[in-house]
Amino acid sequence: GNRWKEHGKPENLKTLLMEAYSQVNEVVHDASRANPDYAGMGTTMVTALCGEGQVLIGNVGDSRAYKVDGDGIRQISRDHSLVQMMVDRGDLTAEMAKTYPGKNFITRAIGTETVAECDLFHYRVERGDCLLLCSDGLTDMLSPEAIQKILRTAPEPEAASLEMLQKALLNGGKDNVTFI
């Protein structure tokens, strides 16, 4: 909330968030060049800056941001992946993309290049809306509909978190399951 009041306009906050992504990218990129064990390392990143009834989402890679409200669950962020590119071009349907080989090949990451291209999304939020930021370790194991059901029926966020984690692990837990 304080950042919104301090910086005023969403445009100023976009600049602030892009600078944060740039700084994180520089740290990861420098570490990958300084240590041979880390050569070529990178990561995905999704963030949310909330306040004044608004949210500013940033993302690089295929970690995602979802909004759950009275209309259902909607993915806010856009995956930077080979499969998403193929869907955008019409080479794959969204259904085919779910099981396409190499679906986790990402086209943008933090730390792999000297500059990280970050996408930003600005939304209004209302009391009762739920925002979920997560890695593909969650979304590969649980459908958006399953996530929505858990978030809507759990008595509190902690219970929803525990249920999402347990179900993701029961469904195979093939990657790290990270969310907030």
CSV table of C-alpha atoms in Angstrom, one decimal:
chain,number,residue,atom,x,y,z
A,1,GLY,CA,0.0,0.0,0.0
A,2,ASN,CA,2.8,2.5,0.9
A,3,ARG,CA,4.5,2.1,-2.5
A,4,TRP,CA,1.3,3.1,-4.3
A,5,LYS,CA,1.0,6.2,-2.2
A,6,GLU,CA,4.8,7.0,-2.4
A,7,HIS,CA,5.0,6.6,-6.2
A,8,GLY,CA,1.5,7.6,-7.2
A,9,LYS,CA,0.9,6.6,-10.7
A,10,PRO,CA,1.0,3.0,-12.0
A,11,GLU,CA,3.6,4.2,-14.6
A,12,ASN,CA,6.0,5.1,-11.8
A,13,LEU,CA,5.4,1.7,-10.2
A,14,LYS,CA,6.1,0.0,-13.5
A,15,THR,CA,9.4,1.7,-13.7
A,16,LEU,CA,10.2,0.7,-10.1
A,17,LEU,CA,9.3,-3.0,-10.8
A,18,MET,CA,11.3,-3.1,-14.1
A,19,GLU,CA,14.3,-1.8,-12.2
A,20,ALA,CA,13.9,-4.5,-9.6
A,21,TYR,CA,13.8,-7.2,-12.3
A,22,SER,CA,16.9,-5.6,-13.9
A,23,GLN,CA,18.8,-5.7,-10.5
A,24,VAL,CA,17.8,-9.3,-9.8
A,25,ASN,CA,18.8,-10.3,-13.4
A,26,GLU,CA,22.2,-8.7,-12.9
A,27,VAL,CA,22.9,-10.6,-9.7
A,28,VAL,CA,21.9,-13.9,-11.2
A,29,HIS,CA,23.8,-13.3,-14.4
A,30,ASP,CA,26.9,-12.2,-12.6
A,31,ALA,CA,26.8,-15.3,-10.3
A,32,SER,CA,26.5,-17.5,-13.4
A,33,ARG,CA,29.6,-16.0,-14.9
A,34,ALA,CA,31.7,-15.9,-11.7
A,35,ASN,CA,31.3,-19.5,-10.8
A,36,PRO,CA,31.8,-22.3,-13.4
A,37,ASP,CA,29.3,-24.5,-11.5
A,38,TYR,CA,26.6,-22.0,-12.1
A,39,ALA,CA,27.4,-21.4,-15.8
A,40,GLY,CA,24.2,-20.8,-17.8
A,41,MET,CA,21.9,-20.8,-14.8
A,42,GLY,CA,18.7,-18.9,-14.8
A,43,THR,CA,15.3,-18.8,-13.1
A,44,THR,CA,11.7,-17.7,-13.7
A,45,MET,CA,10.2,-14.9,-11.6
A,46,VAL,CA,6.7,-13.6,-10.9
A,47,THR,CA,5.9,-10.7,-8.6
A,48,ALA,CA,2.9,-8.7,-7.4
A,49,LEU,CA,2.9,-5.1,-6.1
A,50,CYS,CA,-0.5,-4.5,-4.4
A,51,GLY,CA,-2.2,-1.5,-3.0
A,52,GLU,CA,-5.0,1.0,-3.4
A,53,GLY,CA,-7.3,-1.6,-5.0
A,54,GLN,CA,-4.8,-2.4,-7.7
A,55,VAL,CA,-2.1,-5.0,-8.5
A,56,LEU,CA,0.9,-4.7,-10.8
A,57,ILE,CA,2.1,-8.2,-11.9
A,58,GLY,CA,5.6,-8.7,-13.4
A,59,ASN,CA,6.8,-12.0,-14.9
A,60,VAL,CA,9.7,-13.5,-16.8
A,61,GLY,CA,9.5,-17.2,-17.7
A,62,ASP,CA,6.7,-19.6,-17.0
A,63,SER,CA,5.9,-19.0,-13.3
A,64,ARG,CA,2.4,-17.6,-13.2
A,65,ALA,CA,0.0,-15.2,-11.6
A,66,TYR,CA,-3.7,-16.0,-11.3
A,67,LYS,CA,-6.6,-14.0,-10.1
A,68,VAL,CA,-9.5,-15.7,-8.5
A,69,ASP,CA,-12.7,-13.7,-8.2
A,70,GLY,CA,-16.5,-14.0,-8.7
A,71,ASP,CA,-15.9,-14.7,-12.4
A,72,GLY,CA,-13.6,-17.7,-11.7
A,73,ILE,CA,-9.9,-18.2,-12.1
A,74,ARG,CA,-7.9,-16.3,-14.8
A,75,GLN,CA,-4.2,-16.4,-15.6
A,76,ILE,CA,-2.9,-12.9,-15.5
A,77,SER,CA,0.7,-13.5,-16.6
A,78,ARG,CA,1.7,-14.9,-19.9
A,79,ASP,CA,4.2,-17.8,-20.2
A,80,HIS,CA,7.4,-17.2,-22.0
A,81,SER,CA,7.7,-20.7,-23.4
A,82,LEU,CA,8.1,-22.4,-26.6
A,83,VAL,CA,4.7,-24.1,-26.2
A,84,GLN,CA,3.0,-20.7,-25.6
A,85,MET,CA,4.7,-19.4,-28.8
A,86,MET,CA,3.3,-22.4,-30.7
A,87,VAL,CA,-0.2,-21.8,-29.3
A,88,ASP,CA,0.0,-18.1,-30.2
A,89,ARG,CA,1.0,-19.0,-33.8
A,90,GLY,CA,-1.8,-21.6,-34.0
A,91,ASP,CA,0.5,-24.6,-34.3
A,92,LEU,CA,-1.0,-26.1,-31.1
A,93,THR,CA,-4.3,-25.9,-29.3
A,94,ALA,CA,-4.3,-25.0,-25.6
A,95,GLU,CA,-5.3,-28.6,-24.9
A,96,MET,CA,-2.5,-30.0,-26.9
A,97,ALA,CA,0.0,-27.7,-25.2
A,98,LYS,CA,-0.7,-29.3,-21.8
A,99,THR,CA,1.1,-32.5,-22.7
A,100,TYR,CA,3.4,-31.4,-25.5
A,101,PRO,CA,6.9,-32.7,-25.2
A,102,GLY,CA,9.4,-30.1,-24.0
A,103,LYS,CA,6.6,-27.9,-22.7
A,104,ASN,CA,8.8,-26.5,-20.0
A,105,PHE,CA,11.3,-25.0,-22.5
A,106,ILE,CA,11.2,-21.3,-21.6
A,107,THR,CA,12.1,-18.5,-24.0
A,108,ARG,CA,12.9,-15.9,-21.4
A,109,ALA,CA,14.6,-16.3,-18.0
A,110,ILE,CA,16.2,-14.2,-15.2
A,111,GLY,CA,20.0,-14.4,-15.4
A,112,THR,CA,20.6,-16.1,-18.8
A,113,GLU,CA,21.2,-12.8,-20.6
A,114,THR,CA,22.6,-9.4,-19.6
A,115,VAL,CA,19.1,-7.9,-19.9
A,116,ALA,CA,15.8,-9.5,-18.7
A,117,GLU,CA,12.6,-8.7,-20.6
A,118,CYS,CA,9.8,-8.4,-18.1
A,119,ASP,CA,6.1,-8.3,-18.9
A,120,LEU,CA,3.9,-6.1,-16.7
A,121,PHE,CA,0.1,-6.4,-16.1
A,122,HIS,CA,-2.0,-3.8,-14.2
A,123,TYR,CA,-5.3,-4.9,-12.8
A,124,ARG,CA,-8.0,-3.6,-10.4
A,125,VAL,CA,-8.7,-5.8,-7.4
A,126,GLU,CA,-11.6,-5.9,-5.0
A,127,ARG,CA,-12.2,-7.2,-1.5
A,128,GLY,CA,-12.5,-11.0,-1.7
A,129,ASP,CA,-10.3,-11.4,-4.8
A,130,CYS,CA,-7.5,-13.9,-4.4
A,131,LEU,CA,-4.1,-13.6,-6.1
A,132,LEU,CA,-1.9,-16.6,-6.6
A,133,LEU,CA,1.7,-16.5,-7.7
A,134,CYS,CA,3.2,-19.9,-8.4
A,135,SER,CA,5.9,-22.0,-10.2
A,136,ASP,CA,5.0,-24.5,-12.8
A,137,GLY,CA,5.6,-27.2,-10.2
A,138,LEU,CA,2.1,-26.3,-9.0
A,139,THR,CA,0.3,-25.8,-12.3
A,140,ASP,CA,1.8,-28.9,-13.9
A,141,MET,CA,0.2,-31.0,-11.1
A,142,LEU,CA,-3.1,-29.1,-10.6
A,143,SER,CA,-5.4,-27.7,-13.1
A,144,PRO,CA,-6.6,-24.0,-12.7
A,145,GLU,CA,-10.1,-25.4,-11.9
A,146,ALA,CA,-8.7,-27.6,-9.1
A,147,ILE,CA,-6.7,-24.7,-7.7
A,148,GLN,CA,-9.8,-22.4,-7.9
A,149,LYS,CA,-11.9,-25.0,-6.0
A,150,ILE,CA,-9.3,-25.3,-3.3
A,151,LEU,CA,-9.0,-21.5,-2.9
A,152,ARG,CA,-12.8,-21.1,-2.8
A,153,THR,CA,-13.5,-23.9,-0.3
A,154,ALA,CA,-10.6,-23.7,2.1
A,155,PRO,CA,-11.5,-21.9,5.4
A,156,GLU,CA,-8.3,-19.9,5.3
A,157,PRO,CA,-5.2,-19.3,3.1
A,158,GLU,CA,-3.0,-21.6,5.2
A,159,ALA,CA,-5.4,-24.5,4.8
A,160,ALA,CA,-5.6,-23.8,1.0
A,161,SER,CA,-1.8,-23.8,0.8
A,162,LEU,CA,-1.5,-27.1,2.6
A,163,GLU,CA,-4.2,-28.7,0.4
A,164,MET,CA,-2.6,-27.4,-2.8
A,165,LEU,CA,0.8,-28.7,-1.8
A,166,GLN,CA,-0.5,-32.1,-0.7
A,167,LYS,CA,-2.4,-32.6,-4.0
A,168,ALA,CA,0.4,-31.4,-6.1
A,169,LEU,CA,2.8,-33.9,-4.4
A,170,LEU,CA,0.2,-36.7,-4.7
A,171,ASN,CA,-0.2,-36.0,-8.4
A,172,GLY,CA,3.5,-36.6,-8.9
A,173,GLY,CA,5.3,-33.5,-7.6
A,174,LYS,CA,7.8,-33.6,-10.5
A,175,ASP,CA,9.2,-30.2,-9.9
A,176,ASN,CA,9.5,-27.7,-7.0
A,177,VAL,CA,6.1,-26.6,-5.9
A,178,THR,CA,6.3,-22.9,-5.0
A,179,PHE,CA,3.4,-20.5,-4.5
A,180,ILE,CA,2.1,-17.7,-2.4
